[in-house]
CSV table of C-alpha atoms in Angstrom, one decimal:
chain,number,residue,atom,x,y,z
A,1,MET,CA,-2.1,-9.6,32.0
A,2,THR,CA,-0.3,-12.3,32.2
A,3,LYS,CA,2.9,-12.2,29.9
A,4,PRO,CA,4.0,-15.4,28.6
A,5,LYS,CA,8.2,-17.4,29.7
A,6,LEU,CA,10.2,-16.3,27.2
A,7,SER,CA,13.4,-19.1,26.9
A,8,PHE,CA,16.7,-18.1,27.6
A,9,TRP,CA,17.6,-17.1,24.4
A,10,GLN,CA,15.0,-14.4,23.6
A,11,ILE,CA,15.7,-12.6,26.9
A,12,TRP,CA,18.9,-12.3,25.5
A,13,ASN,CA,18.0,-11.1,22.2
A,14,LEU,CA,16.1,-8.6,24.2
A,15,SER,CA,19.0,-6.7,25.8
A,16,PHE,CA,22.3,-7.7,23.2
A,17,GLY,CA,22.1,-4.4,21.4
A,18,PHE,CA,23.5,-3.2,25.0
A,19,LEU,CA,26.7,-5.0,23.9
A,20,GLY,CA,27.1,-2.1,21.4
A,21,VAL,CA,26.1,0.3,23.8
A,22,GLN,CA,29.2,-0.6,26.6
A,23,ILE,CA,32.0,-0.5,23.7
A,24,GLY,CA,31.0,2.8,23.1
A,25,TYR,CA,30.8,3.6,27.0
A,26,SER,CA,34.1,1.6,27.7
A,27,LEU,CA,36.4,3.4,25.5
A,28,GLN,CA,34.8,6.5,27.1
A,29,ASN,CA,35.6,5.8,30.8
A,30,SER,CA,38.8,4.7,29.6
A,31,ASN,CA,40.2,7.1,27.5
A,32,THR,CA,38.5,10.4,27.9
A,33,SER,CA,40.4,11.5,31.0
A,34,SER,CA,43.6,10.8,28.8
A,35,ILE,CA,42.0,12.8,26.0
A,36,PHE,CA,41.4,15.7,27.6
A,37,GLU,CA,44.8,15.9,29.7
A,38,SER,CA,46.4,15.8,26.1
A,39,LEU,CA,44.3,18.5,25.3
A,40,GLY,CA,45.6,20.9,28.1
A,41,ALA,CA,42.9,20.1,30.9
A,42,ASP,CA,44.6,20.2,34.4
A,43,VAL,CA,44.1,17.0,36.9
A,44,SER,CA,41.6,19.7,39.2
A,45,HIS,CA,39.1,20.3,35.7
A,46,LEU,CA,39.0,16.9,35.0
A,47,SER,CA,35.5,16.5,36.9
A,48,TYR,CA,34.1,19.1,35.0
A,49,PHE,CA,34.6,17.3,31.8
A,50,TRP,CA,33.0,14.2,33.0
A,51,LEU,CA,29.4,16.1,34.0
A,52,ALA,CA,28.8,15.5,30.2
A,53,ALA,CA,27.6,11.7,31.3
A,54,PRO,CA,25.4,12.6,33.8
A,55,LEU,CA,23.9,15.7,32.7
A,56,ALA,CA,23.5,13.8,29.3
A,57,GLY,CA,21.6,10.8,31.2
A,58,MET,CA,19.2,13.4,33.7
A,59,ILE,CA,18.5,15.3,30.9
A,60,VAL,CA,17.8,12.9,28.0
A,61,GLN,CA,16.5,9.9,29.9
A,62,PRO,CA,13.4,10.8,31.0
A,63,ILE,CA,12.3,12.4,28.2
A,64,VAL,CA,13.1,9.5,26.0
A,65,GLY,CA,11.1,7.2,28.9
A,66,LEU,CA,8.1,9.7,28.8
A,67,PHE,CA,7.8,9.7,24.4
A,68,SER,CA,8.8,5.8,24.0
A,69,ASP,CA,6.1,4.3,26.5
A,70,GLY,CA,3.8,6.7,23.8
A,71,THR,CA,5.6,5.7,20.9
A,72,TRP,CA,3.5,2.9,18.3
A,73,THR,CA,5.3,1.9,15.4
A,74,ARG,CA,5.2,-0.9,13.2
A,75,TRP,CA,8.9,-1.3,14.7
A,76,GLY,CA,7.3,-0.9,18.4
A,77,ARG,CA,7.4,1.8,20.9
A,78,ARG,CA,11.4,1.1,22.1
A,79,ILE,CA,13.2,0.5,18.5
A,80,PRO,CA,12.9,3.7,16.6
A,81,TYR,CA,15.1,5.0,19.4
A,82,ILE,CA,17.4,2.2,20.1
A,83,LEU,CA,18.3,2.8,16.4
A,84,GLY,CA,18.8,6.6,15.6
A,85,GLY,CA,20.4,6.9,19.1
A,86,SER,CA,23.1,4.4,18.1
A,87,LEU,CA,23.5,5.9,14.9
A,88,ILE,CA,24.1,9.3,16.2
A,89,SER,CA,26.5,7.5,19.1
A,90,ALA,CA,29.2,6.0,16.0
A,91,LEU,CA,29.1,9.5,14.9
A,92,ALA,CA,30.0,10.7,18.0
A,93,LEU,CA,32.8,8.8,18.5
A,94,VAL,CA,34.2,8.7,15.6
A,95,LEU,CA,34.9,12.8,16.5
A,96,MET,CA,35.8,12.5,19.2
A,97,PRO,CA,39.5,11.5,18.5
A,98,ASN,CA,39.4,14.2,15.8
A,99,CYS,CA,38.2,17.1,18.2
A,100,PRO,CA,41.4,19.4,17.6
A,101,LYS,CA,41.2,19.2,13.4
A,102,LEU,CA,37.6,20.0,13.6
A,103,LEU,CA,38.2,23.4,16.1
A,104,ALA,CA,42.0,23.8,16.1
A,105,PHE,CA,42.1,27.4,18.3
A,106,ALA,CA,40.0,25.6,21.0
A,107,PRO,CA,40.5,22.0,21.1
A,108,LEU,CA,39.4,21.8,24.8
A,109,ALA,CA,35.6,23.5,24.0
A,110,MET,CA,35.1,21.5,20.7
A,111,GLY,CA,36.3,18.3,22.8
A,112,ALA,CA,33.7,19.2,25.3
A,113,PHE,CA,30.7,19.7,23.2
A,114,ILE,CA,31.6,15.6,21.2
A,115,LEU,CA,31.5,14.6,24.7
A,116,LEU,CA,28.1,15.8,25.9
A,117,PHE,CA,26.7,15.1,21.8
A,118,MET,CA,27.8,11.8,22.4
A,119,ASP,CA,26.5,10.9,26.2
A,120,LEU,CA,23.0,12.2,24.4
A,121,SER,CA,23.1,9.8,21.8
A,122,PHE,CA,24.2,7.1,24.3
A,123,ASN,CA,21.6,7.6,26.8
A,124,VAL,CA,19.0,8.0,23.5
A,125,THR,CA,20.0,4.2,22.9
A,126,MET,CA,20.5,2.9,25.9
A,127,GLN,CA,17.2,3.8,28.2
A,128,PRO,CA,15.0,2.2,26.2
A,129,PHE,CA,16.6,-1.2,26.7
A,130,ARG,CA,16.2,-1.1,30.2
A,131,ALA,CA,12.4,-0.4,29.6
A,132,LEU,CA,12.1,-2.8,26.8
A,133,VAL,CA,13.4,-5.9,29.9
A,134,ALA,CA,10.6,-4.6,31.7
A,135,ASP,CA,8.0,-4.4,29.1
A,136,MET,CA,8.8,-7.9,28.1
A,137,LEU,CA,9.4,-10.2,31.7
A,138,ASP,CA,6.8,-10.7,34.4
A,139,ASP,CA,8.2,-10.5,37.8
A,140,SER,CA,9.2,-13.8,38.0
A,141,GLN,CA,11.6,-13.3,35.0
A,142,LYS,CA,12.7,-9.8,35.2
A,143,THR,CA,15.8,-10.1,37.4
A,144,GLN,CA,17.2,-12.7,35.0
A,145,GLY,CA,16.5,-10.4,32.3
A,146,TYR,CA,18.6,-8.0,34.2
A,147,VAL,CA,21.5,-10.0,34.8
A,148,VAL,CA,21.4,-11.4,31.1
A,149,GLN,CA,21.7,-7.4,30.2
A,150,THR,CA,24.5,-6.8,32.7
A,151,PHE,CA,26.4,-9.9,31.5
A,152,LEU,CA,25.9,-8.2,27.8
A,153,ILE,CA,26.9,-4.9,29.4
A,154,ASN,CA,30.2,-5.7,30.9
A,155,LEU,CA,30.9,-8.2,27.9
A,156,GLY,CA,31.0,-5.0,25.8
A,157,ALA,CA,33.0,-3.5,28.3
A,158,VAL,CA,35.7,-5.9,28.1
A,159,VAL,CA,36.2,-5.2,24.8
A,160,GLY,CA,36.0,-1.7,24.3
A,161,ALA,CA,38.2,-1.3,27.6
A,162,ILE,CA,40.7,-3.3,25.4
A,163,LEU,CA,40.9,-2.8,22.2
A,164,PRO,CA,43.4,0.3,22.6
A,165,LEU,CA,45.5,-2.6,23.9
A,166,VAL,CA,44.6,-4.9,20.6
A,167,MET,CA,45.6,-1.9,18.4
A,168,THR,CA,48.8,-1.3,19.8
A,169,TRP,CA,49.6,-4.8,19.2
A,170,LEU,CA,48.9,-4.5,15.6
A,171,GLY,CA,50.9,-1.9,15.4
A,172,VAL,CA,48.3,0.9,15.3
A,173,SER,CA,49.8,3.7,17.7
A,174,ASP,CA,2.9,9.8,27.2
A,175,GLU,CA,0.4,12.5,28.3
A,176,VAL,CA,0.6,12.8,32.0
A,177,SER,CA,2.7,16.3,33.0
A,178,PHE,CA,6.2,15.1,34.1
A,179,VAL,CA,5.7,16.8,37.7
A,180,GLY,CA,2.9,14.7,37.7
A,181,LEU,CA,5.0,11.4,37.6
A,182,MET,CA,7.6,13.2,39.8
A,183,ARG,CA,4.9,13.8,42.9
A,184,ASN,CA,3.9,10.3,42.5
A,185,VAL,CA,7.7,8.4,42.5
A,186,PRO,CA,7.5,5.4,44.2
A,187,GLY,CA,8.9,5.4,48.0
A,188,VAL,CA,11.1,2.2,46.4
A,189,MET,CA,12.9,4.5,44.3
A,190,VAL,CA,13.5,6.9,46.5
A,191,ARG,CA,15.3,4.9,49.2
A,192,LEU,CA,16.8,3.2,46.2
A,193,GLY,CA,18.3,6.3,45.8
A,194,VAL,CA,20.3,6.9,48.7
A,195,THR,CA,22.1,3.9,47.4
A,196,GLN,CA,22.7,4.9,43.7
A,197,PHE,CA,24.1,8.4,44.8
A,198,PHE,CA,26.7,6.5,46.6
A,199,SER,CA,27.6,3.7,44.3
A,200,TRP,CA,28.0,5.7,41.3
A,201,ALA,CA,29.7,8.9,43.3
A,202,ALA,CA,32.1,5.8,43.7
A,203,LEU,CA,32.0,4.6,40.0
A,204,PHE,CA,32.7,8.5,39.0
A,205,LEU,CA,35.6,8.9,41.4
A,206,MET,CA,37.3,5.6,39.9
A,207,TRP,CA,36.7,6.4,36.5
A,208,THR,CA,38.0,10.6,36.7
A,209,TYR,CA,40.9,9.5,38.7
A,210,LEU,CA,41.9,5.9,38.4
A,211,LYS,CA,44.7,7.1,35.7
A,212,PRO,CA,46.3,10.0,37.9
A,213,ALA,CA,46.4,8.1,41.1
A,214,ILE,CA,47.8,5.4,40.0
A,215,THR,CA,50.4,7.8,37.3
A,216,GLY,CA,54.0,7.8,39.1
A,217,VAL,CA,53.4,4.7,41.5
A,218,VAL,CA,52.4,1.7,39.3
A,219,THR,CA,55.3,-0.7,38.5
A,220,ASP,CA,56.3,-2.8,36.3
A,221,HIS,CA,55.7,-6.3,37.1
A,222,ALA,CA,59.1,-7.4,36.0
A,223,THR,CA,61.2,-4.8,37.0
A,224,GLY,CA,59.7,-2.9,39.8
A,225,GLU,CA,60.4,0.7,37.9
A,226,VAL,CA,57.8,3.2,37.4
A,227,LEU,CA,55.5,2.3,34.5
A,228,SER,CA,55.9,5.7,32.2
A,229,ALA,CA,53.0,7.9,31.5
A,230,GLY,CA,51.8,6.5,28.2
A,231,ALA,CA,52.8,3.0,29.7
A,232,THR,CA,50.2,3.5,32.7
A,233,GLN,CA,47.2,5.1,30.2
A,234,THR,CA,47.6,1.5,28.4
A,235,TRP,CA,47.8,0.1,31.4
A,236,VAL,CA,44.2,1.8,32.9
A,237,GLY,CA,42.4,0.8,29.8
A,238,VAL,CA,43.6,-2.9,30.9
A,239,LEU,CA,42.4,-2.5,34.2
A,240,ASN,CA,39.1,-0.9,33.3
A,241,GLY,CA,38.8,-4.3,30.3
A,242,THR,CA,39.5,-6.4,33.8
A,243,TYR,CA,36.9,-5.6,36.2
A,244,PRO,CA,34.0,-6.5,33.6
A,245,ILE,CA,35.0,-10.3,33.4
A,246,PRO,CA,34.6,-10.7,36.8
A,247,ALA,CA,30.8,-8.8,36.3
A,248,CYS,CA,29.9,-11.2,33.4
A,249,ILE,CA,30.9,-14.0,35.7
A,250,ALA,CA,29.0,-12.7,38.4
A,251,ALA,CA,26.4,-11.9,36.5
A,252,LEU,CA,25.5,-15.2,35.3
A,253,PHE,CA,24.7,-16.4,39.0
A,254,LEU,CA,23.3,-12.9,40.7
A,255,GLY,CA,19.4,-14.4,39.5
A,256,ARG,CA,19.9,-17.9,41.1
A,257,VAL,CA,21.4,-16.5,44.4
A,258,ALA,CA,19.4,-13.5,44.4
A,259,ALA,CA,16.2,-16.1,44.4
A,260,ARG,CA,17.9,-17.5,47.0
A,261,TYR,CA,18.5,-15.2,49.3
A,262,GLY,CA,16.9,-12.2,48.0
A,263,ASN,CA,18.0,-9.4,46.1
A,264,LYS,CA,18.3,-7.0,48.8
A,265,PRO,CA,21.1,-9.0,50.6
A,266,VAL,CA,22.7,-10.0,47.3
A,267,TYR,CA,23.1,-6.1,46.3
A,268,ALA,CA,24.0,-5.1,49.5
A,269,ALA,CA,27.3,-8.0,49.2
A,270,CYS,CA,27.9,-6.6,45.9
A,271,LEU,CA,28.5,-3.1,46.9
A,272,LEU,CA,31.0,-4.5,50.0
A,273,ALA,CA,33.2,-6.1,47.3
A,274,GLY,CA,33.3,-2.9,45.6
A,275,ALA,CA,34.4,-1.0,49.1
A,276,LEU,CA,36.9,-3.6,49.3
A,277,GLY,CA,38.0,-3.7,45.8
A,278,LEU,CA,38.9,0.6,45.8
A,279,ALA,CA,40.4,-0.3,48.9
A,280,GLY,CA,42.8,-2.6,47.2
A,281,LEU,CA,43.3,0.1,45.0
A,282,CYS,CA,44.6,2.3,47.4
A,283,LEU,CA,47.0,-0.3,48.7
A,284,LEU,CA,48.5,-2.1,45.7
A,285,HIS,CA,51.3,-0.6,43.7
A,286,ASP,CA,52.0,-3.7,41.0
A,287,GLN,CA,50.4,-3.5,37.9
A,288,TYR,CA,49.0,-7.0,38.0
A,289,ALA,CA,48.3,-6.7,41.8
A,290,LEU,CA,46.1,-4.2,40.5
A,291,MET,CA,44.1,-6.8,39.0
A,292,LEU,CA,42.9,-8.2,41.9
A,293,PRO,CA,41.0,-5.0,43.7
A,294,MET,CA,38.9,-5.2,40.0
A,295,VAL,CA,37.3,-8.4,40.7
A,296,GLY,CA,35.4,-6.7,43.8
A,297,ILE,CA,34.8,-3.4,41.6
A,298,GLY,CA,33.3,-6.1,38.5
A,299,ILE,CA,31.2,-7.7,41.2
A,300,ALA,CA,29.9,-4.5,42.5
A,301,TRP,CA,29.3,-3.3,38.8
A,302,ALA,CA,26.9,-6.1,37.7
A,303,GLY,CA,25.0,-5.5,41.3
A,304,ILE,CA,24.9,-1.7,40.4
A,305,LEU,CA,23.5,-2.5,36.8
A,306,ALA,CA,21.0,-5.5,37.8
A,307,MET,CA,19.9,-5.5,41.1
A,308,PRO,CA,18.7,-1.6,41.7
A,309,TYR,CA,16.6,-2.7,38.3
A,310,ALA,CA,14.9,-5.7,39.4
A,311,ILE,CA,13.5,-3.6,42.8
A,312,LEU,CA,12.4,-1.3,40.9
A,313,SER,CA,11.2,-3.2,38.5
A,314,ARG,CA,8.5,-4.8,40.8
A,315,ALA,CA,7.1,-1.4,42.3
A,316,VAL,CA,6.3,-0.1,39.1
A,317,GLU,CA,2.9,0.0,37.0
A,318,PRO,CA,3.5,-1.4,33.4
A,319,ARG,CA,2.3,1.6,31.6
A,320,ARG,CA,4.5,3.9,33.5
A,321,MET,CA,7.6,2.1,33.0
A,322,GLY,CA,9.8,3.4,30.5
A,323,VAL,CA,9.2,7.4,32.1
A,324,TYR,CA,10.0,5.9,35.6
A,325,MET,CA,13.0,4.1,34.6
A,326,GLY,CA,14.2,7.0,32.8
A,327,ILE,CA,13.3,9.5,35.7
A,328,PHE,CA,15.1,6.7,37.5
A,329,ASN,CA,18.4,7.9,36.1
A,330,PHE,CA,18.5,10.7,38.3
A,331,THR,CA,19.9,8.4,40.5
A,332,ILE,CA,22.6,8.1,38.6
A,333,THR,CA,23.6,11.4,37.0
A,334,VAL,CA,22.7,13.7,40.1
A,335,PRO,CA,25.9,12.0,42.1
A,336,GLN,CA,28.2,12.2,39.3
A,337,ILE,CA,27.0,15.9,38.8
A,338,VAL,CA,27.6,16.7,41.9
A,339,ILE,CA,31.0,15.2,42.4
A,340,GLY,CA,31.1,16.5,39.4
A,341,LEU,CA,31.4,19.8,40.2
A,342,THR,CA,32.8,19.3,43.4
A,343,GLY,CA,35.5,17.0,42.3
A,344,GLY,CA,38.1,19.6,41.4
A,345,ALA,CA,37.7,21.6,44.9
A,346,ILE,CA,38.3,18.3,46.9
A,347,VAL,CA,41.2,16.7,45.1
A,348,LYS,CA,42.6,20.7,45.0
A,349,TYR,CA,41.9,21.4,48.6
A,350,CYS,CA,41.1,18.7,50.9
A,351,PHE,CA,43.9,16.3,49.4
A,352,ALA,CA,46.1,18.6,47.6
A,353,SER,CA,45.8,17.4,44.6
A,354,ASP,CA,46.6,13.8,45.0
A,355,ALA,CA,44.0,11.8,43.3
A,356,ALA,CA,45.1,8.6,45.2
A,357,ASP,CA,43.0,10.0,48.1
A,358,MET,CA,39.7,10.6,46.0
A,359,LEU,CA,39.7,6.4,45.0
A,360,ALA,CA,40.1,6.5,49.0
A,361,LEU,CA,37.1,8.7,49.1
A,362,ALA,CA,35.6,6.1,46.3
A,363,GLY,CA,36.0,3.2,48.7
A,364,VAL,CA,34.0,5.2,52.1
A,365,PHE,CA,31.1,5.8,49.4
A,366,MET,CA,30.8,2.7,48.1
A,367,LEU,CA,30.7,1.1,52.0
A,368,LEU,CA,28.1,3.7,52.7
A,369,ALA,CA,25.9,2.3,49.1
A,370,ALA,CA,25.7,-1.3,50.8
A,371,VAL,CA,24.9,0.2,54.2
A,372,SER,CA,22.1,2.0,52.8
A,373,VAL,CA,20.5,-0.7,50.9
A,374,PHE,CA,18.9,-2.2,53.9
A,375,LEU,CA,16.4,1.4,53.8
A,376,VAL,CA,15.0,-0.2,50.7
A,377,LYS,CA,11.6,-1.7,51.6
A,378,GLU,CA,11.4,-4.4,48.2
A,379,HIS,CA,7.9,-5.7,47.0
A,380,LYS,CA,7.6,-9.8,46.6
A,381,ALA,CA,7.5,-11.1,43.3
A,382,GLN,CA,4.0,-11.7,42.5
């Protein structure tokens, strides 16, 4: 069935809710490691707490995708999940910073529980948005749809990442069995999974170890002195709010560039920019100079959020779009689980607890992701 062409603003409205989801994710990404460090967690244990996100995504997204494919209400089949997940997400965001008050004798355990609760609700909200774009747009507009979604995600990331700094300035310190679906996973999904593994492993390493990697190393631009731990954490928020800005800008051009050169070359180029950016984080120490590598990481982030979905959406039959988009989330969560389980041992026994080496490892993973894009056999747009 031919789908009607949608205007830019109609495409925009399809994904506008992702703005709020990413504000929450951005707050989580910038502050989780610091929250758990403040509760007494050792640097070698941080990756275990970050397992909550990929575990929640791996469990929830395929289930929500499966049920939302077959859910029909007066509000549609995706909206109930988006609405319910968003309300629970808001509650989790309120509870997270108050975990010591909720369970004073075991704040780490309460923090881990709330983090898992938060990620479950984020994933309930996020997955239907991915499927909604594929539901509503034909092949010729899907890349544009995911590019707009990427722009909104990154706009939300900027807001969420910068909120702590701003507050500081303000003076506030369907019927098929699941097994059958897995047996018939499109080949392109499997190949994209290789790229996804390396790129998301790299991102997980950066999110987890950026703060400890630059603590005691990043210097004040004006004085050249090493920033304090508190100032470093604030600057981590600034850095996490920097890379979504070039991601937003890149997202505006990805669709046009991909239409001319193809999705795969553009995807690979984005990931290569990310590898260079991660290398820069290892080499630079001035607080403002550290913002430059974030440009490359932002370009990679734009590609990661748009290009694999544009490629995959052409290979999946529409009636199974939701569940396969959910299953595809395994390629995001599995690498994070693998790194989460092994990261503590790697940083402790391979790198002598030097978190900066984990950023270098992230750069290697991102480079492997860029090379692996050429294993993907893309379906042409109809």
